[in-house]
Coordinates of C-alpha atoms and ligand atoms in Angstrom, one line a residue:
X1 CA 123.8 57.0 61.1
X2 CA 122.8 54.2 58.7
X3 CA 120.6 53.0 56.8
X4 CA 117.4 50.7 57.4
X5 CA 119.5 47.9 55.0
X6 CA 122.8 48.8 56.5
X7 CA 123.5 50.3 60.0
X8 CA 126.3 52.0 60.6
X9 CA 128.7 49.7 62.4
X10 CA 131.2 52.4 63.8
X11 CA 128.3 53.4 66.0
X12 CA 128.1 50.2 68.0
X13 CA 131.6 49.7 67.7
X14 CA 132.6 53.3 69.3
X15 CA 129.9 52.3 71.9
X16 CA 131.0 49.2 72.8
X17 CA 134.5 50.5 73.3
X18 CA 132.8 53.4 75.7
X19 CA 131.2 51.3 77.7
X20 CA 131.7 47.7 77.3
X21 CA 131.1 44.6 75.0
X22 CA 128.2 43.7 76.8
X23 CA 126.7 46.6 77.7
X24 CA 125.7 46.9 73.3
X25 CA 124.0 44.9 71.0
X26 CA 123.5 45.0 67.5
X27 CA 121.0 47.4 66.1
X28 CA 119.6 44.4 64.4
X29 CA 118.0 42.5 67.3
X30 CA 114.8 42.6 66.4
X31 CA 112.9 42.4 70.1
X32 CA 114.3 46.5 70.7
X33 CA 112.5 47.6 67.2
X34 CA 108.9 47.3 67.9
X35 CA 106.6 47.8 70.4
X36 CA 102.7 47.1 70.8
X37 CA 102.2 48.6 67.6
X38 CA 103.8 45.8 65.7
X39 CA 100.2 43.9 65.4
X40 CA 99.9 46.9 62.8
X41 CA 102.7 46.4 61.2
X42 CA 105.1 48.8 62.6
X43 CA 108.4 47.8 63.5
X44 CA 112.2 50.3 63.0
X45 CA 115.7 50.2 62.5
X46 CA 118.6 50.9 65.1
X47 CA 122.5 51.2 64.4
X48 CA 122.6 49.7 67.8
X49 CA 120.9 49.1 71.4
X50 CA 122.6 50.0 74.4
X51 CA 121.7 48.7 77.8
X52 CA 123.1 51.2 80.2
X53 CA 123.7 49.3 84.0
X54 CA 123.7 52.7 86.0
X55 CA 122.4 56.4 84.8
X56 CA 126.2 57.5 84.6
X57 CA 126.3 55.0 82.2
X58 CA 123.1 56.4 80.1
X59 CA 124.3 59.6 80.4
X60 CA 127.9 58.5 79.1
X61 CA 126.1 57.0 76.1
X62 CA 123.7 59.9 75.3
X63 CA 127.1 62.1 75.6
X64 CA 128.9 59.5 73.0
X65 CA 125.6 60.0 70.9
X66 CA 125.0 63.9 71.4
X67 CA 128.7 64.6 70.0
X68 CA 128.3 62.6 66.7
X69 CA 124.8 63.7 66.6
X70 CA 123.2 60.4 66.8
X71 CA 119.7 60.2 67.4
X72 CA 119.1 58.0 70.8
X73 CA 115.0 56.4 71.3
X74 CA 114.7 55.6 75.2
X75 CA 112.5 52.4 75.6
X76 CA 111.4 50.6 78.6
X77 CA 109.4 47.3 78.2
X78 CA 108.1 48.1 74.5
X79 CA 104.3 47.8 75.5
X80 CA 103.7 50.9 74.2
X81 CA 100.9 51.1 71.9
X82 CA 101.7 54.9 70.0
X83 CA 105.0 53.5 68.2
X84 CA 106.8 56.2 71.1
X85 CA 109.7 53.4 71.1
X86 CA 110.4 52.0 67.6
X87 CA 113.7 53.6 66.4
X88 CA 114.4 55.0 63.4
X89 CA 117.5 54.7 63.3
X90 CA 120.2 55.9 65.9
X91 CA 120.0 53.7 69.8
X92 CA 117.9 52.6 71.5
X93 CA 118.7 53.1 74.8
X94 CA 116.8 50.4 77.3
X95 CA 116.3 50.3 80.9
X96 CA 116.0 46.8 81.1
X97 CA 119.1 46.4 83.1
X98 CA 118.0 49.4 85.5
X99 CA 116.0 47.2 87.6
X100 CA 117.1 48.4 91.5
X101 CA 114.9 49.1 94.0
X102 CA 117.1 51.7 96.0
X103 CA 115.2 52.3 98.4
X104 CA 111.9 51.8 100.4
X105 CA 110.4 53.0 103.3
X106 CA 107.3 51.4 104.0
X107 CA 106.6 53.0 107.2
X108 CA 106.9 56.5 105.4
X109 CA 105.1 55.4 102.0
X110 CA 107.7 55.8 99.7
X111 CA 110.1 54.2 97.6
X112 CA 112.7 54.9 95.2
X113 CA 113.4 52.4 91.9
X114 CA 115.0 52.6 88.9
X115 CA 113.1 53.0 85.3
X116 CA 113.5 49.3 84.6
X117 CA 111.8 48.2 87.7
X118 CA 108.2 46.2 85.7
X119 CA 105.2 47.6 87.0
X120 CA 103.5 44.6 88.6
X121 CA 106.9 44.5 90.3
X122 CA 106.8 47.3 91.9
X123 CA 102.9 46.9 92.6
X124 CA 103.6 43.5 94.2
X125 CA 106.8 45.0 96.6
X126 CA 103.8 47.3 97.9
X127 CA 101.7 45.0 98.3
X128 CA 103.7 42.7 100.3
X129 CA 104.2 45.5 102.8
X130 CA 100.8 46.6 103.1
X131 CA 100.8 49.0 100.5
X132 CA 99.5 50.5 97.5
X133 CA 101.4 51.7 94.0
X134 CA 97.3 52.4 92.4
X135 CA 98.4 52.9 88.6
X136 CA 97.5 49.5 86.8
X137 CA 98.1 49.9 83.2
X138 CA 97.1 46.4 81.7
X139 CA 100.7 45.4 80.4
X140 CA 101.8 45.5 83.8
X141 CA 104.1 42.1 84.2
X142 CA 105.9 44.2 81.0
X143 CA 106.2 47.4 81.1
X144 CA 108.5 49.5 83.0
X145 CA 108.1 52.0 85.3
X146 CA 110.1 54.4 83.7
X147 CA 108.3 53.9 80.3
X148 CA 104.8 54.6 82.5
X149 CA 105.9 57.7 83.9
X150 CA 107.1 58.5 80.3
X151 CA 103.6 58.1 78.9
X152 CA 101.7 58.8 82.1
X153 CA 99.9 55.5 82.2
X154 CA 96.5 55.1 83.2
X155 CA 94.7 52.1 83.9
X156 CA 90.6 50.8 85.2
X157 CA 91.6 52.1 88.7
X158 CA 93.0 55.9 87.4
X159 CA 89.1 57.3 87.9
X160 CA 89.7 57.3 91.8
X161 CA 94.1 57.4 92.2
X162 CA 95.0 59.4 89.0
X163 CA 98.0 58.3 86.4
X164 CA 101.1 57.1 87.2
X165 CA 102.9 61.3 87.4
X166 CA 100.1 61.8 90.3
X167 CA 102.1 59.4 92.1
X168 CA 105.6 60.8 91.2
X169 CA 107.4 62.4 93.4
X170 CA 110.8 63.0 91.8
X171 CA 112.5 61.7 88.8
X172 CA 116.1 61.2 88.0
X173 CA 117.0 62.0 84.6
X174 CA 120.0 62.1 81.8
X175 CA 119.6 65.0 79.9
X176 CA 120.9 66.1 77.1
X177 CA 124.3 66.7 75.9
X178 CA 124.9 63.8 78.8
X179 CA 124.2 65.2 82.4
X180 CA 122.3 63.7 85.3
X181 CA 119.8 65.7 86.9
X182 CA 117.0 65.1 89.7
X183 CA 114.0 67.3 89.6
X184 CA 112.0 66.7 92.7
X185 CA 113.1 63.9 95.4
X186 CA 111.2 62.6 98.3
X187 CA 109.3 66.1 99.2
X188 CA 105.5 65.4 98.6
X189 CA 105.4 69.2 97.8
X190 CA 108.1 71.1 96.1
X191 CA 107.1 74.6 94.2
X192 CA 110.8 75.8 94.1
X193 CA 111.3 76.6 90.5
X194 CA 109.0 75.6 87.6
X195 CA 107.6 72.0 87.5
X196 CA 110.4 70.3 85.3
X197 CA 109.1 67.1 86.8
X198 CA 105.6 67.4 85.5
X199 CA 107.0 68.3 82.0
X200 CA 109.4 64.8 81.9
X201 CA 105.8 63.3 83.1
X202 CA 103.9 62.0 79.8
X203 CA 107.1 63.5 77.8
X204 CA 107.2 60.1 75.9
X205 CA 111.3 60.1 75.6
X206 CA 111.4 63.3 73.5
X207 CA 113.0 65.7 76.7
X208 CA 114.8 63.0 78.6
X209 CA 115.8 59.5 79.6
X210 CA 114.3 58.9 82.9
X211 CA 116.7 56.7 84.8
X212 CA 115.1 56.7 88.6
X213 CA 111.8 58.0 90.4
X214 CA 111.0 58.8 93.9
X215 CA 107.3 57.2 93.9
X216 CA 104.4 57.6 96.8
X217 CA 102.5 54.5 97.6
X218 CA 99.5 54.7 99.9
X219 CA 98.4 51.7 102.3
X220 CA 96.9 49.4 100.5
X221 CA 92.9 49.5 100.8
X222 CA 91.3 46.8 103.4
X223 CA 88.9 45.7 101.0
X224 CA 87.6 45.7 97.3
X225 CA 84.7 44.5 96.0
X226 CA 83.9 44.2 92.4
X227 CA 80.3 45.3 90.7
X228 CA 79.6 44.4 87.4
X229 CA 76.2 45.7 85.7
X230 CA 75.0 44.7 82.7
X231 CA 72.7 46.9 80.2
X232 CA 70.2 46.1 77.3
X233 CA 71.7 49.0 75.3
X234 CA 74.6 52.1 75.4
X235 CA 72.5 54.8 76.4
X236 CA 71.2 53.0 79.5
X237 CA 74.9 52.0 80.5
X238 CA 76.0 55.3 79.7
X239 CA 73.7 57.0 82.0
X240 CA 74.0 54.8 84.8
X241 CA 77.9 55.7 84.8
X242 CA 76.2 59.3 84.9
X243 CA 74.1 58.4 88.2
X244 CA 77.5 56.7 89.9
X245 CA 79.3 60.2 89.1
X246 CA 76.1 62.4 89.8
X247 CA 75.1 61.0 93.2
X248 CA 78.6 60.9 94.6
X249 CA 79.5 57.7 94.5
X250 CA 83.2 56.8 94.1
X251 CA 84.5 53.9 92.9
X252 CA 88.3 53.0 92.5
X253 CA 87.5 51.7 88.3
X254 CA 84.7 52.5 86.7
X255 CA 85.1 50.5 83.1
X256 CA 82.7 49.7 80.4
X257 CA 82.9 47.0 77.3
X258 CA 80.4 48.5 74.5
X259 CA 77.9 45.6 72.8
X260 CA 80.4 44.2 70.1
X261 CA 83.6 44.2 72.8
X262 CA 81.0 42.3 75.1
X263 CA 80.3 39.6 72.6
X264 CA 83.5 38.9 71.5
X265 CA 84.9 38.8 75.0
X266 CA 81.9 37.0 77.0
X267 CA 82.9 33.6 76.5
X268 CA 85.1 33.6 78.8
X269 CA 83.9 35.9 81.3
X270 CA 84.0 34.7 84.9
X271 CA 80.4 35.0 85.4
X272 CA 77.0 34.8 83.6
X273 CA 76.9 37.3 81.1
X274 CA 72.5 37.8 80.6
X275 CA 70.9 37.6 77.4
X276 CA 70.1 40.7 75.8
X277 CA 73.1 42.4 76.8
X278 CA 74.5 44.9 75.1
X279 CA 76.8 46.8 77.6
X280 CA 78.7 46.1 80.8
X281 CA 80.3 48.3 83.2
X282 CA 82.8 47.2 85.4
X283 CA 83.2 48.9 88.9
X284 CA 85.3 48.4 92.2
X285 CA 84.3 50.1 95.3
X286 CA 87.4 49.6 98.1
X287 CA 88.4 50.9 101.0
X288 CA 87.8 50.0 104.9
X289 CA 85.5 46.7 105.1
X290 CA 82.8 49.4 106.0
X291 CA 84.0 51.9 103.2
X292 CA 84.0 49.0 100.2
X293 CA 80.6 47.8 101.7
X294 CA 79.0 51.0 101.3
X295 CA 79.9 51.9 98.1
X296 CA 79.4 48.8 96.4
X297 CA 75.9 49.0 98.1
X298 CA 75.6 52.8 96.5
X299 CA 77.1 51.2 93.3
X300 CA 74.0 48.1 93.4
X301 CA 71.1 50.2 94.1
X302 CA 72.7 52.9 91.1
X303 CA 72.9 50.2 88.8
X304 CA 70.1 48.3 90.1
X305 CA 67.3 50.9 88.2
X306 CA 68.5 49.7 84.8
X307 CA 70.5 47.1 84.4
X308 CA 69.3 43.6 83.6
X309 CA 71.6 42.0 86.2
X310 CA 74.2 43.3 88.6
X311 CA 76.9 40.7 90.0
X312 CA 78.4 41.0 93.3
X313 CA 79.8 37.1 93.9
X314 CA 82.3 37.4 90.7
X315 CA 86.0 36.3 91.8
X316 CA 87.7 39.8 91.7
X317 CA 91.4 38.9 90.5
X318 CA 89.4 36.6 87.4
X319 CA 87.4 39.8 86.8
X320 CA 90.4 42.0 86.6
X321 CA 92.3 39.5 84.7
X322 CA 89.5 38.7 82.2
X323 CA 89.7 42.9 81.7
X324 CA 93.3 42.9 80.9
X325 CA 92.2 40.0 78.1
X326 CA 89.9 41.6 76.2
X327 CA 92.0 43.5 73.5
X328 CA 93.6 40.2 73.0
X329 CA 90.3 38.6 72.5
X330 CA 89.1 41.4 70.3
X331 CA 92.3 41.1 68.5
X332 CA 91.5 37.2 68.0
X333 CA 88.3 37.5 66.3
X334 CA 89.6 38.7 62.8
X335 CA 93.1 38.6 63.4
X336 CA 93.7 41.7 64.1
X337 CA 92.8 45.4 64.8
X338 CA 93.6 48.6 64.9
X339 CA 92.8 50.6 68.2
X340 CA 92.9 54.0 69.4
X341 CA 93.2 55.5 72.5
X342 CA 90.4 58.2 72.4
X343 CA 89.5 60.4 75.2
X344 CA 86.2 62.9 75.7
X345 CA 84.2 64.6 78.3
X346 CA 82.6 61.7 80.0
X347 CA 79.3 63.4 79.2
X348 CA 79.7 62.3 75.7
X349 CA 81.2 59.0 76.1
X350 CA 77.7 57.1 74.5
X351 CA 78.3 59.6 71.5
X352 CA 81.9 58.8 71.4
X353 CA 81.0 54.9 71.5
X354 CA 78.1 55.2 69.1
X355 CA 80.7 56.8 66.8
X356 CA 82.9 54.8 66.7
X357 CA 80.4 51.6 65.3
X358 CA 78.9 54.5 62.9
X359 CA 82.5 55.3 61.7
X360 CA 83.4 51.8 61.0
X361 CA 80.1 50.9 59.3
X362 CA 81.1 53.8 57.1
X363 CA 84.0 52.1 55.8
X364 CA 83.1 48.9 55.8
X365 CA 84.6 48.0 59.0
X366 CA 83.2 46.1 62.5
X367 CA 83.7 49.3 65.5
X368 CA 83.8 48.6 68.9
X369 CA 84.8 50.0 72.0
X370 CA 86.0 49.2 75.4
X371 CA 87.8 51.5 77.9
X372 CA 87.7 53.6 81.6
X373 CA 84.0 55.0 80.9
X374 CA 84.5 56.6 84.7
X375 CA 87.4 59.4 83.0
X376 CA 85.7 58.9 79.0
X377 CA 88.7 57.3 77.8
X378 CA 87.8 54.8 75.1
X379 CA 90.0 52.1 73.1
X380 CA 88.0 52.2 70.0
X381 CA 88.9 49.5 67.6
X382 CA 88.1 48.3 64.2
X383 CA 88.3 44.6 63.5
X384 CA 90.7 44.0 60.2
X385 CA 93.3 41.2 60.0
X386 CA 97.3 42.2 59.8
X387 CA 97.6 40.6 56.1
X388 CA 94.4 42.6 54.7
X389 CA 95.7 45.4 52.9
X390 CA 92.3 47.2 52.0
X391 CA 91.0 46.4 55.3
X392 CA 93.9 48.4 56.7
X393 CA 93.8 51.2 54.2
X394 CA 89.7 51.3 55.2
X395 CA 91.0 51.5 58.7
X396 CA 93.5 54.1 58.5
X397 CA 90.6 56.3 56.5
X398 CA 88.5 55.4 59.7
X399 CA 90.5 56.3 62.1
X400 CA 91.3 60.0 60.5
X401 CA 87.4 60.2 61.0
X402 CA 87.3 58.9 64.0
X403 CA 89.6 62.0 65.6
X404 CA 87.8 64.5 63.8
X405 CA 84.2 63.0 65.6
X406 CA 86.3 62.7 69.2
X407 CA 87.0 66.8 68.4
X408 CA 83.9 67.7 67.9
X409 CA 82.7 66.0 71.0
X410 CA 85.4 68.2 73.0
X411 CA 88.0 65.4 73.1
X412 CA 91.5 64.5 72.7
X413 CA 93.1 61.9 70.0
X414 CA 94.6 60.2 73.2
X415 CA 94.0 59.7 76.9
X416 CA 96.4 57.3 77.6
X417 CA 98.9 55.8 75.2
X418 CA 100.2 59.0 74.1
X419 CA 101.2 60.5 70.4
X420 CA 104.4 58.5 69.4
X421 CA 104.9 58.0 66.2
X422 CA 101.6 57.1 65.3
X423 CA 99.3 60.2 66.0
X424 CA 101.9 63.3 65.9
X425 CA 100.6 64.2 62.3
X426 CA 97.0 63.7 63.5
X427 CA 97.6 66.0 66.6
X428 CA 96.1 69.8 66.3
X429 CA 97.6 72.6 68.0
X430 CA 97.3 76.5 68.0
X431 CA 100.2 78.4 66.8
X432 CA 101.2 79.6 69.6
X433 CA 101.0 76.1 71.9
X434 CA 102.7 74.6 69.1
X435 CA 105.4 76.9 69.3
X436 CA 105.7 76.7 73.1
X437 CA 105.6 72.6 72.5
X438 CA 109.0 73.2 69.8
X439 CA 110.3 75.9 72.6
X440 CA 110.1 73.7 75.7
X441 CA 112.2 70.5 73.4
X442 CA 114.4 73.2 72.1
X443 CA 115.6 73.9 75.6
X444 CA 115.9 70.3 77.1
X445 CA 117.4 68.8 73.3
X446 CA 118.3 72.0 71.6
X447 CA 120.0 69.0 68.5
X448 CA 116.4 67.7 68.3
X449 CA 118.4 63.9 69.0
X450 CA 115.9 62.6 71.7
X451 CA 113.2 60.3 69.6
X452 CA 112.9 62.5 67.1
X453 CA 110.0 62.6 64.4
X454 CA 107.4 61.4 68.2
X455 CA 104.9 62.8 70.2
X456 CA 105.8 67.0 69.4
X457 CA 104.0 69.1 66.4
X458 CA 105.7 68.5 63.3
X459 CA 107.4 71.4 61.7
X460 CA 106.0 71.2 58.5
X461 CA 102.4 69.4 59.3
X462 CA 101.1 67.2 56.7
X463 CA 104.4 66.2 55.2
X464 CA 104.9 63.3 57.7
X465 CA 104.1 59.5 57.3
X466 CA 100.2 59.3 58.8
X467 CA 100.3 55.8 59.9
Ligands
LIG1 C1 97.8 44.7 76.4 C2 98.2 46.1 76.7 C3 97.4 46.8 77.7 C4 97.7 48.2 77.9 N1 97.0 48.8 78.9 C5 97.3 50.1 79.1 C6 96.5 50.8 80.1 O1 95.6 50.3 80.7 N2 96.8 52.1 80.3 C7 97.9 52.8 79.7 O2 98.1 53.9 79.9 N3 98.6 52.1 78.8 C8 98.3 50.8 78.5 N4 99.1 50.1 77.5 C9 100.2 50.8 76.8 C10 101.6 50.7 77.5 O3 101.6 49.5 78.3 C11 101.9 51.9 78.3 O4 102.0 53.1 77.4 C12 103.2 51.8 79.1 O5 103.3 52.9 80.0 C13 104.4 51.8 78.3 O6 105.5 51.4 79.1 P1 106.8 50.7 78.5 O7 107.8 50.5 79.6 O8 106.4 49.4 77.8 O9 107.3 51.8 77.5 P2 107.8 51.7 76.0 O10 106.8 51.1 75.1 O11 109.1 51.0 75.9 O12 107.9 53.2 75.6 C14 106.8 54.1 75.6 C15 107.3 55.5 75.4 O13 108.0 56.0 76.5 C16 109.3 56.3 76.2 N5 110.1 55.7 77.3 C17 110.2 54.5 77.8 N6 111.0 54.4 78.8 C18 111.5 55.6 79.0 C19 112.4 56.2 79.9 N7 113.0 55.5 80.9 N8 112.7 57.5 79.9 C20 112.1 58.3 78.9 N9 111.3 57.8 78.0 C21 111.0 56.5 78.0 C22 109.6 55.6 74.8 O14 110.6 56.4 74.1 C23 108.2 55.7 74.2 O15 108.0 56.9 73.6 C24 98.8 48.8 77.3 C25 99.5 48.1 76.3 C26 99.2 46.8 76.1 C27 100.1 46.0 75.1

């Protein structure tokens, strides 16, 4: 390979003879370098970006690669928010032109798409034939299903339907040094072998380019009603998401917006947001007519104990669509932040959020949280703008603190968004799962080509770059 100032040309060259002219781009078009992360600062280098019409194609391009030992970074719609599909160096192999839907069966709940198929996509197809897809990660219009299975995307609605790999029901895959393989298919229960499917699942591109997945859908609930509550402080909030759990109610999302998310996001709230409040939880009860009434009645009279108003009459789609806007209108209030994906026993999650303020204050920094309070998975965020250098430096000593409280409280550095590039050096694993982690990539990429330097234990910890 190259070098960040000068790929190496042969590579897109030998490429582009393989498989065609327009089937590879320069490494140098910028779009394929970044992801989410870029609004830190984080953006790669390719010798070139291939864009694979068929998995034969993929797997004739990983081949090319595997041979010359050129490291290959699978990327689907570069939402990511880990750094999982910034290149350094080597291809980037996209599925953006892997966009068929080969086949659906509405009438038997399934359908089978390739990894470039967007998410709201595929959640619309359902939907127009009665049907569910339930994952709902926020970046839905851009992300790709194939990058969703690849970090096993959540999303408000996870707490009742699971991440995207509970709806998985077979992936196709090129694998390393170039073959095609499906694990799984259309069976909805398969224990022949060991799980190879749920190891792809959440494997973040390190084992595999997913170029397919069989994918169960669910007729699509009759009705939903949303249920917002609002709270004059955390620990109130926190325990009334304790009551939903504890009495057995189930919503399909049960989100929260901690006091600072709230008041940078209220303004444009669909609704009237009451004075004094300093935490909102977001719920959805659906089902039958009968089903959603009832538990949106359980979710009222929960709520109704503690909170300073609960709202019933808010326009559902605005209240979903206000959700998916609030890390841009956190992001907006200092221009910029720096979030992380933080995930604990949902016993702890006022600790976690409380935290996360107390962590920032420590360094100077404005904390605040917002996230799925329902599975304890926070987005914890310190305000700092791109351009301030020791505002980033404060945040990148805040953060380091900030895993070592999510620990303690019997968590997990991410819930959702996965290790990347960002986190691997943070990540803490005992020997011996460490070296099953290095024995399990060994065996699917025994060159170590498949986005190398993401998601798996290091081998010497500590000496990478801790972003
Ligand atoms: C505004 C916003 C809201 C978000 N909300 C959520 C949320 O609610 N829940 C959530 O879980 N995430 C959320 N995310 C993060 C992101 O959207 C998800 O991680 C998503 O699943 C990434 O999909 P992608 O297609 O964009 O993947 P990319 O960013 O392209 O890649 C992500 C990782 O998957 C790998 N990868 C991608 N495609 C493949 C493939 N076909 N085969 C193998 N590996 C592959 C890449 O190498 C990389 O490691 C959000 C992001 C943004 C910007």
């Amino acid at each position: 390979v190259g070098t960040a100032e000068s790929p190496d040309p042969r590579i897109e060259h030998g490429l582009a003879a393989l498989l065609g002219r327009d089937q590879v781009l320069p490494g140098t078009v910028a779009e394929f370098l970044h992801d989410a992360t870029e609004e830190r600062g984080i953006a790669g280098w390719a010798d070139a970006i291939v864009l694979p019409r068929s998995a034969d194609e993929a797997a004739a391009a990983l081949a090319w690669c595997y041979e010359r030992d050129v490291p290959v970074v699978p990327r689907g719609g570069g939402t990511g928010l880990a750094g999982g599909a910034v290149p350094c160096g080597g291809v980037v192999l996209s599925t953006d032109r892997l966009q068929a839907v080969r086949s659906f069966a509405p009438e038997l709940w399934r359908i089978e798409v390739e990894a470039g198929v967007r998410t709201a996509d595929l959640r619309r197809r359902a939907r127009e034939n009665g049907l569910l897809f339930p994952p709902d990660p926020g970046a839905a219009e851009q992300s790709h299903i194939g990058g969703n299975i690849a970090t096993n995307a959540g999303g408000p609605h996870a707490f009742k339907y699971g991440t995207t790999g509970a709806w998985v029901t077979g992936i196709e895959a090129v694998v390393p040094p170039g073959d095609v393989v499906q694990v799984g298919g259309v069976l909805r229960k398969d224990v022949a072998g060991l799980d190879l499917k749920r190891l792809l699942i959440g494997s973040e591109g390190t084992l595999a380019l997913v170029t397919a997945a069989w994918l169960r859908l669910i007729p699509a609930p009759e009705s939903a009603f949303p249920v917002v509550a609002f709270f004059p402080d955390l620990e109130t909030g926190c325990d009334a998401v304790g009551s939903v759990i504890g009495n057995g109610v189930v919503p399909a999302a049960l989100d929260y917006l901690d006091e600072g998310a709230l008041r940078l996001a209220a303004r444009s709230y669909p609704g009237q947001v009451p004075v004094g409040a300093a935490f909102a939880v977001l719920a959805e009860a659906d089902g039958s007519e009968a089903e959603a009434a009832s538990v949106r009645d359980d979710l009222v009279h929960v709520f109704e104990g503690s909170a300073l108003a609960v709202e019933t009459d808010v326009d559902r789609g605005a209240l979903w669509r206000w959700r998916d806007g609030v890390s841009l209108a956190v992001a907006t209030a200092r221009g910029g932040k720096v979030s992380e994906d933080l995930e604990v026993p949902v016993e702890r999650l006022a600790d976690a959020v409380r935290g996360t303020v107390e962590v920032g204050r420590r360094h100077g920094l404005t904390g605040l949280s917002w996230g799925h309070a329902g599975d304890g998975n926070l987005h914890a965020t310190f305000l700092v703008a791109r351009d301030d250098t020791s505002g980033q430096q404060a945040a990148r000593r805040a953060r380091a603190e900030l895993f070592a409280v999510t620990r303690a409280l019997g968590g997990s550095i991410s819930g959702e968004h996965g290790l990347g590039l960002l986190k691997r050096e943070y990540a803490e694993w005992s020997r011996p799962v460490a070296a099953l982690q290095r024995q399990i990539k060994a065996a699917f990429d025994p060159k170590g080509l498949l986005n190398p330097g993401k998601k798996l234990p290091p081998d010497d910890p500590g000496s990478g770059p801790r972003l």
